[in-house]
CSV table of C-alpha atoms in Angstrom, one decimal:
chain,number,residue,atom,x,y,z
A,1,MET,CA,30.9,-6.6,34.6
A,2,SER,CA,28.4,-5.6,37.3
A,3,ASP,CA,26.9,-8.3,39.4
A,4,ASN,CA,23.6,-6.4,39.2
A,5,LYS,CA,21.8,-8.2,36.4
A,6,GLU,CA,19.2,-5.4,36.0
A,7,ALA,CA,22.0,-3.0,35.2
A,8,SER,CA,23.2,-5.2,32.4
A,9,TYR,CA,20.1,-4.6,30.3
A,10,ALA,CA,18.6,-1.5,28.8
A,11,PRO,CA,15.0,-1.0,29.8
A,12,ALA,CA,12.4,-2.1,27.2
A,13,LEU,CA,11.2,0.8,25.1
A,14,PRO,CA,7.5,1.3,25.9
A,15,LEU,CA,5.3,1.1,22.8
A,16,LYS,CA,3.5,4.2,23.7
A,17,SER,CA,6.7,6.2,23.5
A,18,LEU,CA,6.7,5.7,19.7
A,19,TYR,CA,3.4,7.6,19.2
A,20,SER,CA,3.2,9.7,22.4
A,21,GLY,CA,2.0,13.2,21.5
A,22,PHE,CA,1.0,12.2,18.0
A,23,ARG,CA,-2.5,11.1,19.2
A,24,ASP,CA,-3.1,14.0,21.5
A,25,ALA,CA,-6.7,15.1,21.2
A,26,SER,CA,-6.1,18.8,22.0
A,27,THR,CA,-3.4,19.0,19.4
A,28,ILE,CA,-5.6,17.4,16.8
A,29,LYS,CA,-8.5,19.8,17.6
A,30,ALA,CA,-6.1,22.8,17.5
A,31,LEU,CA,-4.9,21.7,14.0
A,32,ALA,CA,-8.5,21.2,12.9
A,33,LYS,CA,-9.3,24.8,13.9
A,34,GLN,CA,-6.3,26.0,11.9
A,35,ILE,CA,-7.3,23.9,8.9
A,36,THR,CA,-10.8,25.4,9.0
A,37,GLU,CA,-9.5,28.9,9.2
A,38,GLN,CA,-7.0,28.5,6.3
A,39,ALA,CA,-9.6,26.5,4.2
A,40,ALA,CA,-11.9,29.5,4.3
A,41,LYS,CA,-9.3,31.3,2.1
A,42,LEU,CA,-9.3,28.5,-0.6
A,43,SER,CA,-10.5,29.6,-4.0
A,44,GLU,CA,-11.8,26.1,-4.8
A,45,PRO,CA,-12.5,22.9,-2.9
A,46,LEU,CA,-9.4,20.9,-1.9
A,47,TYR,CA,-9.6,17.2,-3.0
A,48,ILE,CA,-6.8,15.4,-1.2
A,49,MET,CA,-5.8,11.9,-2.3
A,50,GLU,CA,-4.1,9.9,0.4
A,51,VAL,CA,-2.2,7.4,-1.8
A,52,CYS,CA,-1.4,4.9,1.0
A,53,GLY,CA,-4.0,2.7,2.6
A,54,GLY,CA,-2.3,3.2,6.0
A,55,HIS,CA,-3.3,6.8,5.9
A,56,THR,CA,-6.9,5.9,4.9
A,57,HIS,CA,-7.1,3.8,8.0
A,58,THR,CA,-5.7,6.6,10.2
A,59,ILE,CA,-8.3,9.0,8.8
A,60,MET,CA,-11.1,6.6,9.4
A,61,LYS,CA,-10.0,5.2,12.8
A,62,TYR,CA,-9.5,8.6,14.4
A,63,GLY,CA,-12.5,10.3,13.0
A,64,LEU,CA,-10.6,12.9,11.0
A,65,LEU,CA,-13.2,13.1,8.3
A,66,GLY,CA,-15.6,14.7,10.9
A,67,LEU,CA,-13.1,17.4,11.6
A,68,MET,CA,-12.8,18.7,8.1
A,69,PRO,CA,-14.5,21.8,6.7
A,70,GLU,CA,-16.9,21.3,3.9
A,71,ASN,CA,-14.4,22.4,1.2
A,72,VAL,CA,-11.7,19.8,2.2
A,73,LYS,CA,-12.4,16.3,0.9
A,74,PHE,CA,-10.6,13.0,0.9
A,75,ILE,CA,-10.3,10.8,-2.2
A,76,HIS,CA,-8.8,7.4,-1.4
A,77,GLY,CA,-5.9,6.2,-3.6
A,78,PRO,CA,-4.4,3.1,-5.1
A,79,GLY,CA,-1.6,2.7,-2.6
A,80,CYS,CA,-2.7,-0.7,-1.3
A,81,PRO,CA,-0.4,-3.4,-2.9
A,82,VAL,CA,-2.9,-6.2,-2.4
A,83,CYS,CA,-5.8,-4.1,-3.7
A,84,VAL,CA,-4.2,-3.3,-7.1
A,85,MET,CA,-3.2,-6.9,-7.9
A,86,PRO,CA,-5.2,-8.0,-11.0
A,87,LYS,CA,-7.0,-11.3,-11.1
A,88,GLU,CA,-4.8,-12.8,-13.7
A,89,ARG,CA,-1.7,-12.4,-11.5
A,90,ILE,CA,-3.5,-14.1,-8.7
A,91,ASP,CA,-4.6,-16.9,-11.0
A,92,GLN,CA,-0.9,-17.3,-11.9
A,93,ALA,CA,-0.1,-17.7,-8.2
A,94,ILE,CA,-2.9,-20.3,-7.8
A,95,THR,CA,-1.7,-22.2,-10.9
A,96,LEU,CA,1.9,-22.3,-9.4
A,97,ALA,CA,0.6,-23.4,-6.0
A,98,ASN,CA,-1.4,-26.3,-7.7
A,99,MET,CA,1.7,-27.7,-9.5
A,100,ASP,CA,3.4,-30.8,-8.2
A,101,ASN,CA,6.4,-30.2,-5.9
A,102,VAL,CA,5.8,-26.4,-5.6
A,103,ILE,CA,5.5,-24.4,-2.4
A,104,LEU,CA,4.0,-21.0,-2.9
A,105,LEU,CA,4.9,-18.3,-0.4
A,106,THR,CA,3.4,-14.8,-0.1
A,107,LEU,CA,2.6,-12.1,2.4
A,108,GLY,CA,-0.4,-11.5,4.6
A,109,ASP,CA,-3.7,-10.6,3.0
A,110,MET,CA,-2.6,-11.8,-0.4
A,111,ILE,CA,-3.8,-15.3,0.2
A,112,ARG,CA,-7.5,-14.1,0.5
A,113,VAL,CA,-7.7,-11.9,-2.6
A,114,PRO,CA,-10.1,-13.5,-5.0
A,115,GLY,CA,-8.9,-14.5,-8.5
A,116,SER,CA,-11.2,-15.8,-11.2
A,117,ASN,CA,-12.0,-19.0,-9.3
A,118,GLY,CA,-11.2,-18.6,-5.7
A,119,SER,CA,-8.1,-17.4,-3.8
A,120,LEU,CA,-4.8,-18.8,-2.6
A,121,ALA,CA,-6.6,-19.6,0.6
A,122,THR,CA,-9.1,-21.7,-1.4
A,123,ALA,CA,-6.3,-23.5,-3.1
A,124,ARG,CA,-4.7,-24.2,0.2
A,125,SER,CA,-7.9,-25.7,1.6
A,126,LYS,CA,-7.9,-28.1,-1.4
A,127,GLY,CA,-4.4,-29.3,-0.6
A,128,ALA,CA,-2.0,-26.8,-2.3
A,129,ASP,CA,1.1,-25.9,-0.3
A,130,VAL,CA,0.5,-22.2,0.2
A,131,ARG,CA,2.3,-20.6,3.1
A,132,PRO,CA,1.8,-17.0,4.3
A,133,LEU,CA,5.0,-15.4,5.5
A,134,TYR,CA,5.3,-12.8,8.3
A,135,ASP,CA,9.0,-12.6,7.8
A,136,PRO,CA,10.1,-12.9,4.1
A,137,LEU,CA,13.5,-14.2,5.2
A,138,ASP,CA,11.7,-17.4,6.2
A,139,ALA,CA,11.7,-18.2,2.5
A,140,ILE,CA,15.4,-19.1,2.9
A,141,ALA,CA,14.8,-21.7,5.6
A,142,ILE,CA,11.8,-23.2,3.6
A,143,ALA,CA,13.9,-23.5,0.5
A,144,ARG,CA,16.7,-25.1,2.5
A,145,ASP,CA,14.4,-27.6,4.2
A,146,ASN,CA,12.7,-28.6,0.9
A,147,PRO,CA,15.6,-29.1,-1.6
A,148,ASP,CA,13.4,-31.4,-3.8
A,149,LYS,CA,10.7,-28.8,-4.3
A,150,SER,CA,10.5,-25.4,-6.1
A,151,VAL,CA,9.8,-22.7,-3.6
A,152,VAL,CA,8.1,-19.7,-5.3
A,153,PHE,CA,7.9,-16.4,-3.5
A,154,PHE,CA,5.0,-14.3,-4.8
A,155,ALA,CA,6.5,-10.9,-4.1
A,156,ILE,CA,4.2,-8.0,-3.7
A,157,GLY,CA,4.3,-4.4,-2.5
A,158,PHE,CA,5.4,-0.9,-3.4
A,159,GLU,CA,8.9,0.6,-3.0
A,160,THR,CA,8.7,-0.2,0.8
A,161,SER,CA,8.9,-4.0,0.5
A,162,THR,CA,11.0,-4.3,-2.7
A,163,PRO,CA,14.4,-4.1,-0.8
A,164,MET,CA,13.5,-7.2,1.2
A,165,THR,CA,12.8,-9.1,-2.0
A,166,ALA,CA,16.2,-8.0,-3.3
A,167,VAL,CA,17.8,-9.2,-0.1
A,168,LEU,CA,16.1,-12.6,-0.6
A,169,ILE,CA,17.5,-12.8,-4.2
A,170,GLN,CA,20.9,-11.8,-2.9
A,171,GLN,CA,20.9,-14.5,-0.2
A,172,ALA,CA,19.5,-17.2,-2.6
A,173,GLU,CA,22.4,-16.4,-5.0
A,174,SER,CA,25.1,-16.5,-2.3
A,175,LEU,CA,23.8,-19.7,-0.7
A,176,GLY,CA,23.2,-21.4,-4.1
A,177,LEU,CA,19.5,-22.1,-3.3
A,178,ASN,CA,18.6,-22.8,-6.9
A,179,ASN,CA,15.1,-24.0,-5.9
A,180,LEU,CA,14.0,-20.5,-4.7
A,181,LEU,CA,12.2,-18.7,-7.4
A,182,PHE,CA,10.4,-15.4,-7.6
A,183,HIS,CA,7.1,-14.1,-9.1
A,184,ILE,CA,7.7,-10.4,-9.0
A,185,ASN,CA,4.7,-8.1,-8.6
A,186,HIS,CA,6.4,-5.0,-7.1
A,187,VAL,CA,4.7,-1.7,-8.2
A,188,LEU,CA,5.7,1.9,-8.1
A,189,VAL,CA,3.9,4.9,-6.7
A,190,PRO,CA,4.8,7.8,-9.1
A,191,PRO,CA,3.3,6.1,-12.2
A,192,ALA,CA,0.1,5.4,-10.2
A,193,ILE,CA,-0.2,9.1,-9.4
A,194,ASP,CA,0.2,9.8,-13.2
A,195,ALA,CA,-2.6,7.3,-13.9
A,196,VAL,CA,-4.9,8.9,-11.4
A,197,MET,CA,-4.3,12.4,-12.8
A,198,ALA,CA,-4.8,11.2,-16.4
A,199,GLU,CA,-8.4,10.2,-15.5
A,200,PRO,CA,-10.6,12.9,-17.1
A,201,ALA,CA,-13.1,12.8,-14.3
A,202,THR,CA,-10.6,13.1,-11.5
A,203,LYS,CA,-11.0,15.9,-8.9
A,204,VAL,CA,-7.7,15.3,-7.1
A,205,ASN,CA,-5.7,18.5,-6.7
A,206,ALA,CA,-3.4,17.6,-3.8
A,207,PHE,CA,-1.7,14.4,-2.5
A,208,ILE,CA,-0.6,13.0,0.9
A,209,GLY,CA,2.5,11.1,0.0
A,210,PRO,CA,3.1,7.6,1.5
A,211,ALA,CA,5.4,7.4,4.5
A,212,HIS,CA,7.1,4.1,4.3
A,213,VAL,CA,7.6,4.2,0.5
A,214,SER,CA,9.2,7.6,1.0
A,215,VAL,CA,11.6,6.3,3.6
A,216,ILE,CA,13.1,4.1,0.9
A,217,SER,CA,12.7,6.2,-2.2
A,218,GLY,CA,12.9,9.7,-0.7
A,219,ALA,CA,10.7,12.7,-1.3
A,220,LYS,CA,12.4,13.3,-4.6
A,221,ILE,CA,10.2,10.8,-6.4
A,222,TYR,CA,7.2,13.2,-6.1
A,223,ARG,CA,8.7,16.3,-7.5
A,224,ARG,CA,8.0,15.6,-11.1
A,225,ALA,CA,4.4,14.7,-10.4
A,226,ALA,CA,3.9,17.9,-8.3
A,227,LYS,CA,5.2,20.0,-11.2
A,228,ILE,CA,3.5,18.5,-14.2
A,229,HIS,CA,0.1,17.9,-12.5
A,230,ASN,CA,0.2,21.3,-10.6
A,231,THR,CA,-0.6,19.5,-7.3
A,232,PRO,CA,1.2,19.9,-4.0
A,233,VAL,CA,2.4,16.8,-2.2
A,234,VAL,CA,3.1,16.5,1.5
A,235,VAL,CA,4.8,13.3,2.7
A,236,SER,CA,3.0,12.4,5.9
A,237,GLY,CA,3.6,10.1,8.9
A,238,PHE,CA,0.8,7.7,9.9
A,239,GLU,CA,-0.3,9.1,13.3
A,240,PRO,CA,-3.4,11.4,13.4
A,241,VAL,CA,-1.3,14.5,14.3
A,242,ASP,CA,0.9,13.7,11.4
A,243,VAL,CA,-2.0,13.6,9.0
A,244,MET,CA,-3.7,16.7,10.4
A,245,GLU,CA,-0.4,18.7,10.1
A,246,SER,CA,-0.1,17.4,6.5
A,247,ILE,CA,-3.6,18.5,5.6
A,248,LEU,CA,-2.8,22.0,7.1
A,249,ARG,CA,0.3,22.2,5.0
A,250,LEU,CA,-1.6,21.2,1.8
A,251,VAL,CA,-4.2,23.9,2.5
A,252,GLU,CA,-1.5,26.5,3.0
A,253,LEU,CA,0.3,25.4,-0.1
A,254,LYS,CA,-2.9,25.7,-2.1
A,255,ASN,CA,-3.5,29.2,-0.7
A,256,ARG,CA,0.0,30.2,-1.9
A,257,ALA,CA,-0.5,28.5,-5.3
A,258,GLU,CA,2.6,26.4,-4.7
A,259,SER,CA,2.8,23.0,-6.4
A,260,THR,CA,5.7,21.7,-4.5
A,261,VAL,CA,6.7,18.8,-2.2
A,262,GLU,CA,7.1,19.1,1.5
A,263,VAL,CA,8.1,16.4,4.1
A,264,GLN,CA,6.0,16.4,7.2
A,265,TYR,CA,7.4,13.0,8.2
A,266,SER,CA,10.9,14.5,8.6
A,267,ARG,CA,11.8,12.1,11.5
A,268,ALA,CA,12.1,9.3,9.0
A,269,VAL,CA,12.0,10.7,5.4
A,270,SER,CA,14.8,12.5,3.6
A,271,GLU,CA,15.0,14.0,0.1
A,272,GLN,CA,17.2,11.2,-1.3
A,273,GLY,CA,15.9,8.2,0.7
A,274,ASN,CA,17.8,5.0,1.6
A,275,LEU,CA,20.5,4.9,-1.1
A,276,THR,CA,21.8,1.5,0.1
A,277,ALA,CA,18.4,0.0,-0.4
A,278,GLN,CA,17.9,1.6,-3.7
A,279,ALA,CA,21.2,0.3,-5.0
A,280,LEU,CA,20.3,-3.2,-3.8
A,281,VAL,CA,17.0,-3.1,-5.7
A,282,ASP,CA,18.8,-1.8,-8.8
A,283,GLU,CA,21.2,-4.7,-8.7
A,284,TYR,CA,18.5,-7.4,-9.2
A,285,LEU,CA,15.4,-5.7,-10.5
A,286,GLU,CA,14.5,-3.4,-13.4
A,287,VAL,CA,11.4,-1.5,-14.6
A,288,ARG,CA,8.8,-3.4,-16.7
A,289,ASP,CA,7.5,-1.8,-19.9
A,290,SER,CA,3.9,-2.0,-18.5
A,291,PHE,CA,1.9,-3.6,-15.7
A,292,ARG,CA,-1.8,-4.0,-15.5
A,293,TRP,CA,-3.2,-2.7,-12.2
A,294,ARG,CA,-6.5,-3.8,-10.8
A,295,GLY,CA,-9.0,-1.0,-11.4
A,296,LEU,CA,-6.5,1.3,-13.2
A,297,GLY,CA,-5.6,-0.9,-16.2
A,298,PRO,CA,-2.1,-1.0,-17.9
A,299,ILE,CA,0.3,1.6,-16.6
A,300,PRO,CA,3.6,2.1,-18.4
A,301,ASP,CA,6.8,1.7,-16.4
A,302,SER,CA,4.8,1.1,-13.2
A,303,ALA,CA,6.3,-2.2,-11.9
A,304,LEU,CA,9.5,-4.1,-11.6
A,305,LYS,CA,10.8,-7.5,-12.9
A,306,LEU,CA,13.9,-9.6,-12.4
A,307,LYS,CA,16.8,-8.7,-14.6
A,308,ASP,CA,17.7,-11.2,-17.4
A,309,ALA,CA,20.8,-12.2,-15.4
A,310,PHE,CA,18.5,-13.8,-12.9
A,311,ALA,CA,16.1,-15.4,-15.3
A,312,HIS,CA,16.8,-18.8,-13.7
A,313,ARG,CA,14.9,-17.4,-10.6
A,314,ASP,CA,12.0,-15.9,-12.6
A,315,ALA,CA,8.9,-18.0,-12.1
A,316,GLU,CA,7.2,-16.3,-15.0
A,317,LYS,CA,10.0,-17.5,-17.3
A,318,VAL,CA,10.7,-20.9,-15.7
A,319,TYR,CA,7.0,-21.7,-16.0
A,320,ALA,CA,6.3,-19.8,-19.3
A,321,GLY,CA,3.4,-21.3,-21.2
A,322,ARG,CA,1.9,-22.9,-18.1
A,323,LEU,CA,0.6,-19.7,-16.5
A,324,PRO,CA,-2.7,-18.0,-17.4
A,325,VAL,CA,-2.4,-14.6,-19.1
A,326,ILE,CA,-6.0,-13.7,-20.0
A,327,GLU,CA,-6.8,-10.3,-18.4
A,328,LEU,CA,-9.8,-10.5,-16.1
A,329,ASP,CA,-11.9,-7.7,-14.5
A,330,ASP,CA,-13.6,-7.6,-11.1
A,331,HIS,CA,-17.1,-8.8,-10.3
A,332,LYS,CA,-19.6,-6.5,-12.1
A,333,ALA,CA,-21.2,-5.5,-8.8
A,334,CYS,CA,-17.9,-4.4,-7.3
A,335,GLN,CA,-16.7,-0.8,-7.6
A,336,CYS,CA,-13.2,-1.4,-6.3
A,337,GLY,CA,-11.8,-0.2,-9.6
A,338,ASP,CA,-13.6,3.1,-9.4
A,339,ILE,CA,-12.5,3.5,-5.8
A,340,LEU,CA,-8.8,2.8,-6.7
A,341,ARG,CA,-9.1,5.5,-9.4
A,342,GLY,CA,-10.5,8.0,-7.0
A,343,LEU,CA,-13.9,8.1,-8.7
A,344,ALA,CA,-16.0,6.6,-5.9
A,345,ASN,CA,-16.1,6.1,-2.2
A,346,PRO,CA,-16.7,2.6,-0.7
A,347,VAL,CA,-20.2,3.6,0.4
A,348,ASP,CA,-21.1,4.4,-3.2
A,349,CYS,CA,-20.9,0.6,-4.0
A,350,LYS,CA,-24.2,-1.1,-3.8
A,351,VAL,CA,-22.7,-4.3,-2.3
A,352,PHE,CA,-20.7,-2.6,0.3
A,353,GLY,CA,-21.5,-4.0,3.8
A,354,ARG,CA,-24.2,-6.2,2.2
A,355,GLY,CA,-22.9,-8.8,-0.3
A,356,CYS,CA,-19.3,-7.6,0.3
A,357,THR,CA,-17.7,-7.7,3.8
A,358,PRO,CA,-14.3,-8.6,5.1
A,359,GLN,CA,-15.6,-12.1,5.7
A,360,THR,CA,-17.1,-12.4,2.2
A,361,PRO,CA,-15.2,-10.0,0.0
A,362,LEU,CA,-16.1,-9.5,-3.6
A,363,GLY,CA,-13.2,-7.2,-4.4
A,364,SER,CA,-9.7,-6.6,-3.2
A,365,CYS,CA,-10.5,-3.3,-1.5
A,366,MET,CA,-12.4,-5.2,1.1
A,367,VAL,CA,-9.9,-8.0,1.6
A,368,SER,CA,-6.8,-6.1,2.5
A,369,SER,CA,-6.2,-4.6,5.9
A,370,GLU,CA,-5.1,-1.5,4.0
A,371,GLY,CA,-8.1,-1.4,1.6
A,372,ALA,CA,-10.4,1.6,1.7
A,373,CYS,CA,-13.6,-0.6,1.8
A,374,ASN,CA,-12.1,-2.5,4.7
A,375,ALA,CA,-11.4,0.8,6.5
A,376,TYR,CA,-14.9,2.1,6.0
A,377,TYR,CA,-16.5,-1.2,7.1
A,378,ARG,CA,-14.3,-1.3,10.2
A,379,TYR,CA,-14.6,2.2,11.4
A,380,GLN,CA,-17.6,3.8,9.8
A,381,GLY,CA,-20.8,1.8,10.0
A,382,GLY,CA,-20.0,-1.3,7.9
A,383,SER,CA,-23.0,-3.1,9.2
A,384,ASN,CA,-25.2,-0.2,8.2
A,385,PRO,CA,-23.7,1.4,5.0
A,386,ASP,CA,-26.4,4.0,4.8
A,387,ALA,CA,-25.2,5.4,8.1
A,388,ALA,CA,-21.9,6.2,6.5
A,389,SER,CA,-23.1,7.5,3.2
A,390,ASN,CA,-22.5,11.2,4.0
A,391,ASN,CA,-18.7,10.5,4.1
A,392,ARG,CA,-18.4,12.0,7.6
A,393,VAL,CA,-18.2,10.7,11.2
A,394,SER,CA,-20.1,12.0,14.2
A,395,SER,CA,-17.7,11.2,16.9
A,396,GLY,CA,-14.9,13.7,16.0
A,397,VAL,CA,-11.6,12.6,17.5
A,398,THR,CA,-11.6,9.0,18.8
A,399,ASN,CA,-9.1,6.6,20.2
A,400,VAL,CA,-6.5,9.2,21.2
A,401,ASP,CA,-4.4,9.7,24.2
C-alpha cells in the first residue's frame, strides 16, 4: 500500500457535478425558443400535468412558467404523498401515538399535516412519543432499544419509497422484532392518473411522469394510461433542463398526434425499472381494493397493504376497533382537493398566503415541501398572492449556473 495517504482515497464527488449543465441558462433559453416555435403548430392548447411535486418545485423555483408560450399551461398533480393523505388516516396515526407504550414513527412533513384535531406534531407536544425519521432503517434500532413497547412505522409514499418499507419488514422478520408494526399508506401513480382523467372538468392532455417513481417501476407503468386516455407521457428528470426538454418532447408528440411514452430521464429510468425492488415489494405487500385519497376520494386498486401472512405486523389489524374510520374532508375554505384534482391553482384559493401559509397551514398542499401551495408560496409571491395570480413569473430563468 502506498505511504501517500492522499493517494489511498478517491476525491470527494463535488455536488455540482451531479447537476452541472442541467441548470445552464443558455440551454434553458434555447429550449424555450424551440418550445415556442413548436407550440405555434399546436391545434389546441397543451395542458401538462406534472404528477410529481418535485417537478412543481423545479418549475416554480427556476421560473419556467414565465418561459412558456400562452398555449402551454401547467396543471399540478396529486404526486405528493403527504398531500394526498386523508384526515382519517392521520387521525389513526394520532390515535396510535396517544396509546400507552406506543412509539409512532413516520417521515418528514407527515408530522405537520393536520388531521381533524391537530397533527402528529400537536400530539407530540402533548407528550405522545412521535419520532420523525430521516433514515427509515432507524426503525430497527428503535424497536431493538424499546422491546417493551410497540413501535409503529406509519409508512407513506409512492412506488419510490415502498421498497424501503419492504426492506424494514424483511429485517423485522429476520431479526424477530415482533414489536415493530406497520401502518401502510403507500399509494400508486397510475390509478391516480386514471382518477384525474375521469374528472369531467379536466383539461389535462399530457403528463410529465415522475422521475423517482419510474426508477423503481419503470416507464412501462404509464403505457396503459397513455393509450386509453390518449395522452402522451414523458418521464422527466428534476433539473430545469430536464423539464424543459420534456415539455418540448410533449409538444412534439402532440403535433404528431402520438399518445405514447418517452423517457427523457434515460440516465436513471428504464422500461422495466428495478426488478429486484419490485420483487421485494411483491413479497410483503399487495394491492388494496380501494383507498381514499385526500381531494380525489376513493380510488380502486390505488394503494398497498400488508399481505395476510404478515397480519401480525399490521397495525390496522392489531388495533382494529380502536382506530377512527369516519371519512373526513378538508377545511371548507381550503381548495387543496381541487388543486390535487387539477381543477384549481394555489392562487385560486381565497386563503392562500393569508390564512394558509407554511407556518399555519389549513391544508396538506401547503404543509408538504412537495406541495403545490408550498411551491407557489415559496417561489411566487406567497406574501402577496395577488402578485402571483396570473400564473406566470416575471424573472424568467433564475437560480441557474
